[in-house]
PDB file of C-alpha atoms in Angstrom:
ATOM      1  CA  UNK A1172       8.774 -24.433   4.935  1.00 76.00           C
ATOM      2  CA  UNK A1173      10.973 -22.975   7.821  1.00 92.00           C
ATOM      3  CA  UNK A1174      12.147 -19.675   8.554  1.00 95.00           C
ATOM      4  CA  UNK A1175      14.569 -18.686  11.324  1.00 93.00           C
ATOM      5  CA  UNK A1176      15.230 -15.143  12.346  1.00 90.00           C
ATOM      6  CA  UNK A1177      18.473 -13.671  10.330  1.00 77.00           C
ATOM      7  CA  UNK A1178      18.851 -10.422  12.561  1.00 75.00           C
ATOM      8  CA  UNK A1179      22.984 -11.107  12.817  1.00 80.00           C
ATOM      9  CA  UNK A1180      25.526 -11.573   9.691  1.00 83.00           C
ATOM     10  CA  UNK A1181      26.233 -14.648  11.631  1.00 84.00           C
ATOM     11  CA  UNK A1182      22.828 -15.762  11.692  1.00 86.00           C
ATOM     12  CA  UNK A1183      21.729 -14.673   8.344  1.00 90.00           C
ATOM     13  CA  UNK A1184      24.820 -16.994   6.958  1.00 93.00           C
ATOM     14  CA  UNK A1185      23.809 -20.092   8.740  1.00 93.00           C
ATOM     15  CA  UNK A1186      20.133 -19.689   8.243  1.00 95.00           C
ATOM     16  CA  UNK A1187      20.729 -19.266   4.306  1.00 96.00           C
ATOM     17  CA  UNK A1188      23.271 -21.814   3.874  1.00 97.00           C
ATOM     18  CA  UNK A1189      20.820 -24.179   5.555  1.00 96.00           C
ATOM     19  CA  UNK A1190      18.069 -23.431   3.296  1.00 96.00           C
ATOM     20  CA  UNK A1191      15.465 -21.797   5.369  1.00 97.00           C
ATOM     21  CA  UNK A1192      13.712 -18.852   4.453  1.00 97.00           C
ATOM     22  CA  UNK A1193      14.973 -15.716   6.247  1.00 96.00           C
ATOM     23  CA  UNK A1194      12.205 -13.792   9.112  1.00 96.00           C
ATOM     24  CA  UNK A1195      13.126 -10.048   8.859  1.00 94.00           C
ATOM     25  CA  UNK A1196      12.323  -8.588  11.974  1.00 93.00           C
ATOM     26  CA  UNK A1197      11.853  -5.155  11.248  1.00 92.00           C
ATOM     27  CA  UNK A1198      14.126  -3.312  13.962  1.00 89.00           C
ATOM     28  CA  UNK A1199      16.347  -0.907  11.158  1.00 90.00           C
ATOM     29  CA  UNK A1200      15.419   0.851   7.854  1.00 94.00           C
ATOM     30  CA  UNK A1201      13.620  -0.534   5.244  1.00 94.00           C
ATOM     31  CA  UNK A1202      15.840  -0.116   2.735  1.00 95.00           C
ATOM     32  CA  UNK A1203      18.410  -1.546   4.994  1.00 94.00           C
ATOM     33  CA  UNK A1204      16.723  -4.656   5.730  1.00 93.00           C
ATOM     34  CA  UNK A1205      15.755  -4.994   1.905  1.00 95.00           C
ATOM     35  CA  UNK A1206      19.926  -5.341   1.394  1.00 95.00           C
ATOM     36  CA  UNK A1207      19.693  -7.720   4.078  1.00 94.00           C
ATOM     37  CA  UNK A1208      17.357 -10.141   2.360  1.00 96.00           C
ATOM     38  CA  UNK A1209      19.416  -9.421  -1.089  1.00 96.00           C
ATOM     39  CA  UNK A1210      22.777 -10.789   0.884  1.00 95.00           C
ATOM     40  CA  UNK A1211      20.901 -13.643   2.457  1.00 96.00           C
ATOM     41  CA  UNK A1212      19.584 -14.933  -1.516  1.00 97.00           C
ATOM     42  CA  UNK A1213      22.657 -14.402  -2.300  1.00 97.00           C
ATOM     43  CA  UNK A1214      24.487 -16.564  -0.130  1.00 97.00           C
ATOM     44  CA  UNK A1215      21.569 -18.925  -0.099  1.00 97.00           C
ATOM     45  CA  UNK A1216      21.908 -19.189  -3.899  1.00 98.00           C
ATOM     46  CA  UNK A1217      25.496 -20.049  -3.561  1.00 98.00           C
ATOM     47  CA  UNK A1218      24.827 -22.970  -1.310  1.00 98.00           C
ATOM     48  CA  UNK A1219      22.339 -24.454  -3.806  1.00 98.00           C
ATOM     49  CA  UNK A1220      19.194 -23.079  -2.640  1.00 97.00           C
ATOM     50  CA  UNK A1221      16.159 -21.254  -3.674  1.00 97.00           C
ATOM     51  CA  UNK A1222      15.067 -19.007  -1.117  1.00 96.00           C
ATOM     52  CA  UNK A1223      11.450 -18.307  -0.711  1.00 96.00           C
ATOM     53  CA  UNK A1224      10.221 -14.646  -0.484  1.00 97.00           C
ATOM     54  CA  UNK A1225      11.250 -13.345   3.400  1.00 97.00           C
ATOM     55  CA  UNK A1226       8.206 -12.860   6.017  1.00 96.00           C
ATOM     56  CA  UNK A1227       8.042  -9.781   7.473  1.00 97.00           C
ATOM     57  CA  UNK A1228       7.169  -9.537  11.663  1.00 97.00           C
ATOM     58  CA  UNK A1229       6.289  -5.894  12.187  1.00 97.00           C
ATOM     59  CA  UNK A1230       4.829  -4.073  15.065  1.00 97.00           C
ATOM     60  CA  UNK A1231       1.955  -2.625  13.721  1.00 98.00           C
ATOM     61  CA  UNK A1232      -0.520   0.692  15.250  1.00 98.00           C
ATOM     62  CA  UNK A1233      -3.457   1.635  13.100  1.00 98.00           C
ATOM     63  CA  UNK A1234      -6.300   3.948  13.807  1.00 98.00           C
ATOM     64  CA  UNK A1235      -8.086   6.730  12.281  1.00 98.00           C
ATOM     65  CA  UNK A1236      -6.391   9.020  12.136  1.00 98.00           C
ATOM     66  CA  UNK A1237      -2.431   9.351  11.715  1.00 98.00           C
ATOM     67  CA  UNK A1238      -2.154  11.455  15.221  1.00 98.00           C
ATOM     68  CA  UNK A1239      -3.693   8.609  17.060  1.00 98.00           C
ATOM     69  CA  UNK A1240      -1.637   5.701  15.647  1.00 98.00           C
ATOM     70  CA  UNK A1241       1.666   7.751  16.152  1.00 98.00           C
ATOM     71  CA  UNK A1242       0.662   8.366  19.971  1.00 97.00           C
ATOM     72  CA  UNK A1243      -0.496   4.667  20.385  1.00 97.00           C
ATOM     73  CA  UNK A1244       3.032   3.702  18.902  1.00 97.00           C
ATOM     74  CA  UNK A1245       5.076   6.059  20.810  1.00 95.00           C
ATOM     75  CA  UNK A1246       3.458   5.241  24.354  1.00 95.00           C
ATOM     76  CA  UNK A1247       3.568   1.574  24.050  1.00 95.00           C
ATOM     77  CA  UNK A1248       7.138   0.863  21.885  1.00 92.00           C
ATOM     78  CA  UNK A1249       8.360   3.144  24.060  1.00 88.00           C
ATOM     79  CA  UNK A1250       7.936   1.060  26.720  1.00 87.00           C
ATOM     80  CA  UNK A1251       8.950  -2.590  24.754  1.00 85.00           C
ATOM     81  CA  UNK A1252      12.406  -1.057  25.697  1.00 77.00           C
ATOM     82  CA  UNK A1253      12.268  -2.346  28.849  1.00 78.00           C
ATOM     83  CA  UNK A1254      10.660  -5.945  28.260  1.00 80.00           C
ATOM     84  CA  UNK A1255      13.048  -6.678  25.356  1.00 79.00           C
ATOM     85  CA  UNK A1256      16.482  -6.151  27.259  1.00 75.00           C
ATOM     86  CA  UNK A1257      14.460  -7.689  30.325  1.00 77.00           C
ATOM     87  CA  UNK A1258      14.568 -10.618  27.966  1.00 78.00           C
ATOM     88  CA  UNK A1259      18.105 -10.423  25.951  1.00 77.00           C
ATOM     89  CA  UNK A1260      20.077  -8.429  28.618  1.00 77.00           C
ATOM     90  CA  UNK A1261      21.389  -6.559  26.180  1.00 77.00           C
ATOM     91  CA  UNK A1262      22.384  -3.668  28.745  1.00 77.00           C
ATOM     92  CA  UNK A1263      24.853  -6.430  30.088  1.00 79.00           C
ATOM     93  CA  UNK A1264      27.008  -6.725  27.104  1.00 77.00           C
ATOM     94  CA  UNK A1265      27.374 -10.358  27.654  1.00 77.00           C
ATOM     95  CA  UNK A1266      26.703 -11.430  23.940  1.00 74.00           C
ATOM     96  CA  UNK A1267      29.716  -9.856  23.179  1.00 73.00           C
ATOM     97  CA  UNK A1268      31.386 -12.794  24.286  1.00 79.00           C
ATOM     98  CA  UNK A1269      29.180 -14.927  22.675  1.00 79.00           C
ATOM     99  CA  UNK A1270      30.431 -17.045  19.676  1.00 78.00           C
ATOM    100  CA  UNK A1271      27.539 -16.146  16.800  1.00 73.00           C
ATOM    101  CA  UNK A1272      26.444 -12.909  18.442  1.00 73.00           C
ATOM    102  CA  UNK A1273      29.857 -10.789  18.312  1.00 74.00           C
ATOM    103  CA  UNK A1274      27.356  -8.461  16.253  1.00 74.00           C
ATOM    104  CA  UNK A1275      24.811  -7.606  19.124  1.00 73.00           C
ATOM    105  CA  UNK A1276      28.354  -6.029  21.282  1.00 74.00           C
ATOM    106  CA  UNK A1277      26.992  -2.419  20.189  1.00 76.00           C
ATOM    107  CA  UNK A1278      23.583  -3.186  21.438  1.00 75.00           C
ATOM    108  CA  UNK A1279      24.846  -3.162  25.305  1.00 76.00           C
ATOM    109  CA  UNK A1280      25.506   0.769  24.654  1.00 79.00           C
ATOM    110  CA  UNK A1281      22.224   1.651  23.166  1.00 81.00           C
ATOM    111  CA  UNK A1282      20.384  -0.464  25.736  1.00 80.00           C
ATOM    112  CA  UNK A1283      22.501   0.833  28.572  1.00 81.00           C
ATOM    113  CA  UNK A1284      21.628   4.557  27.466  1.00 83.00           C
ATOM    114  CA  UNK A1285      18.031   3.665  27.368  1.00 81.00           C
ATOM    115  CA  UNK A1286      17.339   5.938  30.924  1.00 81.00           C
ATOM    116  CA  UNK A1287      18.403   8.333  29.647  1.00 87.00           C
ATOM    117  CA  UNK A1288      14.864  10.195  28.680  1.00 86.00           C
ATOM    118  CA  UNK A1289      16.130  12.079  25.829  1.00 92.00           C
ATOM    119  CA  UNK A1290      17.957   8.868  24.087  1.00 88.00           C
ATOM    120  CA  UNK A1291      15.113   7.114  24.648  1.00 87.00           C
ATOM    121  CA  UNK A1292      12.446   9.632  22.842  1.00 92.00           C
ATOM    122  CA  UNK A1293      15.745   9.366  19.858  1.00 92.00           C
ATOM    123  CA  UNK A1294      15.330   5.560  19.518  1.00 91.00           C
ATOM    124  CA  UNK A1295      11.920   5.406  20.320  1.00 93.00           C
ATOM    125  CA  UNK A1296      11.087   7.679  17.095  1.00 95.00           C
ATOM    126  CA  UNK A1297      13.362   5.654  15.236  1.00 94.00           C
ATOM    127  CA  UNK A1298      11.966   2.871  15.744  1.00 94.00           C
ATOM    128  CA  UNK A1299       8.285   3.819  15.685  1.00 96.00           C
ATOM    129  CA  UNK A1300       8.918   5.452  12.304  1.00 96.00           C
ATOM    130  CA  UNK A1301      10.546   1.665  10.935  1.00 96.00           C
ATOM    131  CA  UNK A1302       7.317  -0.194  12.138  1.00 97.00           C
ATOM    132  CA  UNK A1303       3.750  -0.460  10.264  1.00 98.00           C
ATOM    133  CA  UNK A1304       1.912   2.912  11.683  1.00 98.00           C
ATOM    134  CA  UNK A1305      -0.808   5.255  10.091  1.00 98.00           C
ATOM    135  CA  UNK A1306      -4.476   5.086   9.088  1.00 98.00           C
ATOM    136  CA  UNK A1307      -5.705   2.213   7.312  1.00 98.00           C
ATOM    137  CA  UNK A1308      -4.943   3.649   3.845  1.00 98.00           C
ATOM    138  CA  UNK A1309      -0.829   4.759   5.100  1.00 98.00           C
ATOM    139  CA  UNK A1310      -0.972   0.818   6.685  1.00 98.00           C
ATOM    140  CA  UNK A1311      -1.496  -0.189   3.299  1.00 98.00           C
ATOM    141  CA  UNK A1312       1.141   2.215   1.307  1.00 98.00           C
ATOM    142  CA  UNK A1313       3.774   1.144   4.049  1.00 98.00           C
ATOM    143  CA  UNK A1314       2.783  -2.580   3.381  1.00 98.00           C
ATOM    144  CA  UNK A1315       2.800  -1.872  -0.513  1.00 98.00           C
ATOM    145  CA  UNK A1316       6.648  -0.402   0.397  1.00 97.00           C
ATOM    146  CA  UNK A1317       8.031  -3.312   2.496  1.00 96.00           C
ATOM    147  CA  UNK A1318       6.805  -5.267  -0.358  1.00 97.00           C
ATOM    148  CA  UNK A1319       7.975  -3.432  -3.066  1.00 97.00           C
ATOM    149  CA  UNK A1320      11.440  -3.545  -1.053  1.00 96.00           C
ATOM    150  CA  UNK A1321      11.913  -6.907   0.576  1.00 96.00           C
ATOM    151  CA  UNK A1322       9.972  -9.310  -1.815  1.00 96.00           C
ATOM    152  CA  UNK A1323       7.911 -10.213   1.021  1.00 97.00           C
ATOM    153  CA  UNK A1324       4.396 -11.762   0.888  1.00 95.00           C
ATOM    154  CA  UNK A1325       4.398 -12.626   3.574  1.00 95.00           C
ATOM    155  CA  UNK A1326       2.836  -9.801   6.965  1.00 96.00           C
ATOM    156  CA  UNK A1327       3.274 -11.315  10.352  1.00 97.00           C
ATOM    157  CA  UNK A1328       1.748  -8.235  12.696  1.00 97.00           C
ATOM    158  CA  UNK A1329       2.793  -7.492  16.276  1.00 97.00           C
ATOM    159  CA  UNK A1330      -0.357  -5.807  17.675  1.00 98.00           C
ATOM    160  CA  UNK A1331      -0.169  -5.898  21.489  1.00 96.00           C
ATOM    161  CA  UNK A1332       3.402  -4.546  22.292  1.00 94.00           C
ATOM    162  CA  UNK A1333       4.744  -2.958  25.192  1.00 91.00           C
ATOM    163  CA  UNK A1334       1.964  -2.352  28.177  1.00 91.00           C
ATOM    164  CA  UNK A1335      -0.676  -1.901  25.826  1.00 96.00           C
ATOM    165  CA  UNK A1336      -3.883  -2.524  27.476  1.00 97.00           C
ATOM    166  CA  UNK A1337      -5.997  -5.425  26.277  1.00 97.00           C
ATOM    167  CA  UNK A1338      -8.920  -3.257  24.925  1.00 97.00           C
ATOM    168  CA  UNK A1339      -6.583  -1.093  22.829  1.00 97.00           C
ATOM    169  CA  UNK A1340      -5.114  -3.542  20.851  1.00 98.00           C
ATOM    170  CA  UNK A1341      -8.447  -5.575  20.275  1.00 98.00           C
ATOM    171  CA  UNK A1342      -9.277  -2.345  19.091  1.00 97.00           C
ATOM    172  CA  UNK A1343      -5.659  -1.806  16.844  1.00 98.00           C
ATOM    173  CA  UNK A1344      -5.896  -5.551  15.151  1.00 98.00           C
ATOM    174  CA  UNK A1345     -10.010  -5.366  14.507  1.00 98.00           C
ATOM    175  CA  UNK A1346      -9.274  -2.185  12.723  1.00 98.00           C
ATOM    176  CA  UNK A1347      -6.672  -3.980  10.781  1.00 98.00           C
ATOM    177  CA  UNK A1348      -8.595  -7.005  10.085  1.00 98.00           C
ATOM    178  CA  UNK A1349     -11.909  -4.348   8.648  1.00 98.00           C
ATOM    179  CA  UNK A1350      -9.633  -2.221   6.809  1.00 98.00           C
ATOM    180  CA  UNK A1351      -6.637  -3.366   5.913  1.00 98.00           C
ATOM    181  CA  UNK A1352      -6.183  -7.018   5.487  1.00 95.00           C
ATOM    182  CA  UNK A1353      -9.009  -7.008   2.586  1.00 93.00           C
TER     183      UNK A1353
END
């Protein structure tokens, strides 16, 4: 089985036409990314395929008690920010000229207002609140939900994001693995 990522139209069209399962990466809202996989099986039915249910890639932040997980979240996605344009350049705008990634143009302007403190807290609350955060028992609601909405079955967890120390995600993913993955 192969998946690709499907984050652009463009991509999503290829990817389905070609038969591969789609990879939501969870970077909007759920219910957004749940019409997402609905147009990819769509268009993947059309060129003859069956799609297989969609894997999810989440970042995930799970402790005891809801304060602590939000906190953990917010500190460390805050700072991804910085390593993912680091890595795409979105603040450049150059994949606006980009044939397949006309789609990512509006990125450069979120990215680019990203030092701006008050922006930042914006997205970085959006963003924490579109990701797998909570207590073990919320982890495993919000799981319930992404299935319920994308089909998935299919969890692949991001649990060492931003500068996260070493310690504090073995201690995010070993609560996950004693509480939430049975």
């Amino acid at each position: 089985r192969f998946f690709a990522s499907s984050v652009s139209p463009e991509s999503a069209k290829l990817m389905a036409e070609l038969g591969f399962g789609m990879l939501v990466i969870m970077q909007n809202e759920w219910a957004k990314a749940a019409g997402d996989v609905v147009r990819f099986n769509e268009i993947a039915e059309a060129a003859g395929h069956t799609p297989p249910p969609p894997l999810v890639l989440t970042n995930v932040s799970v402790a005891e008690t809801t304060d602590e997980a939000y906190e953990r979240a917010y500190r460390y996605l805050g700072t991804k920010w910085d390593s993912i344009d680091n890595h795409y350049n979105f603040s450049d705008g150059h994949l606006a000229e980009v044939k397949g990634y006309e789609s990512y143009a509006p990125l450069a302007k979120t990215y680019s207002k990203m030092k701006d403190d008050s922006f930042r807290e914006t997205a970085t609350d959006f963003y924490v609140r579109i990701q797998v955060v909570g207590t073990p028992d919320e982890c495993i609601d919000q799981i319930a939900e992404l299935r319920r909405l994308t089909g998935t079955d299919h969890l692949i967890g991001e649990f060492h994001f931003g500068n996260m120390p070493h310690h504090e995600a073995e201690r995010n993913i070993r609560l996950f693995a004693d509480e939430v993955l049975p």
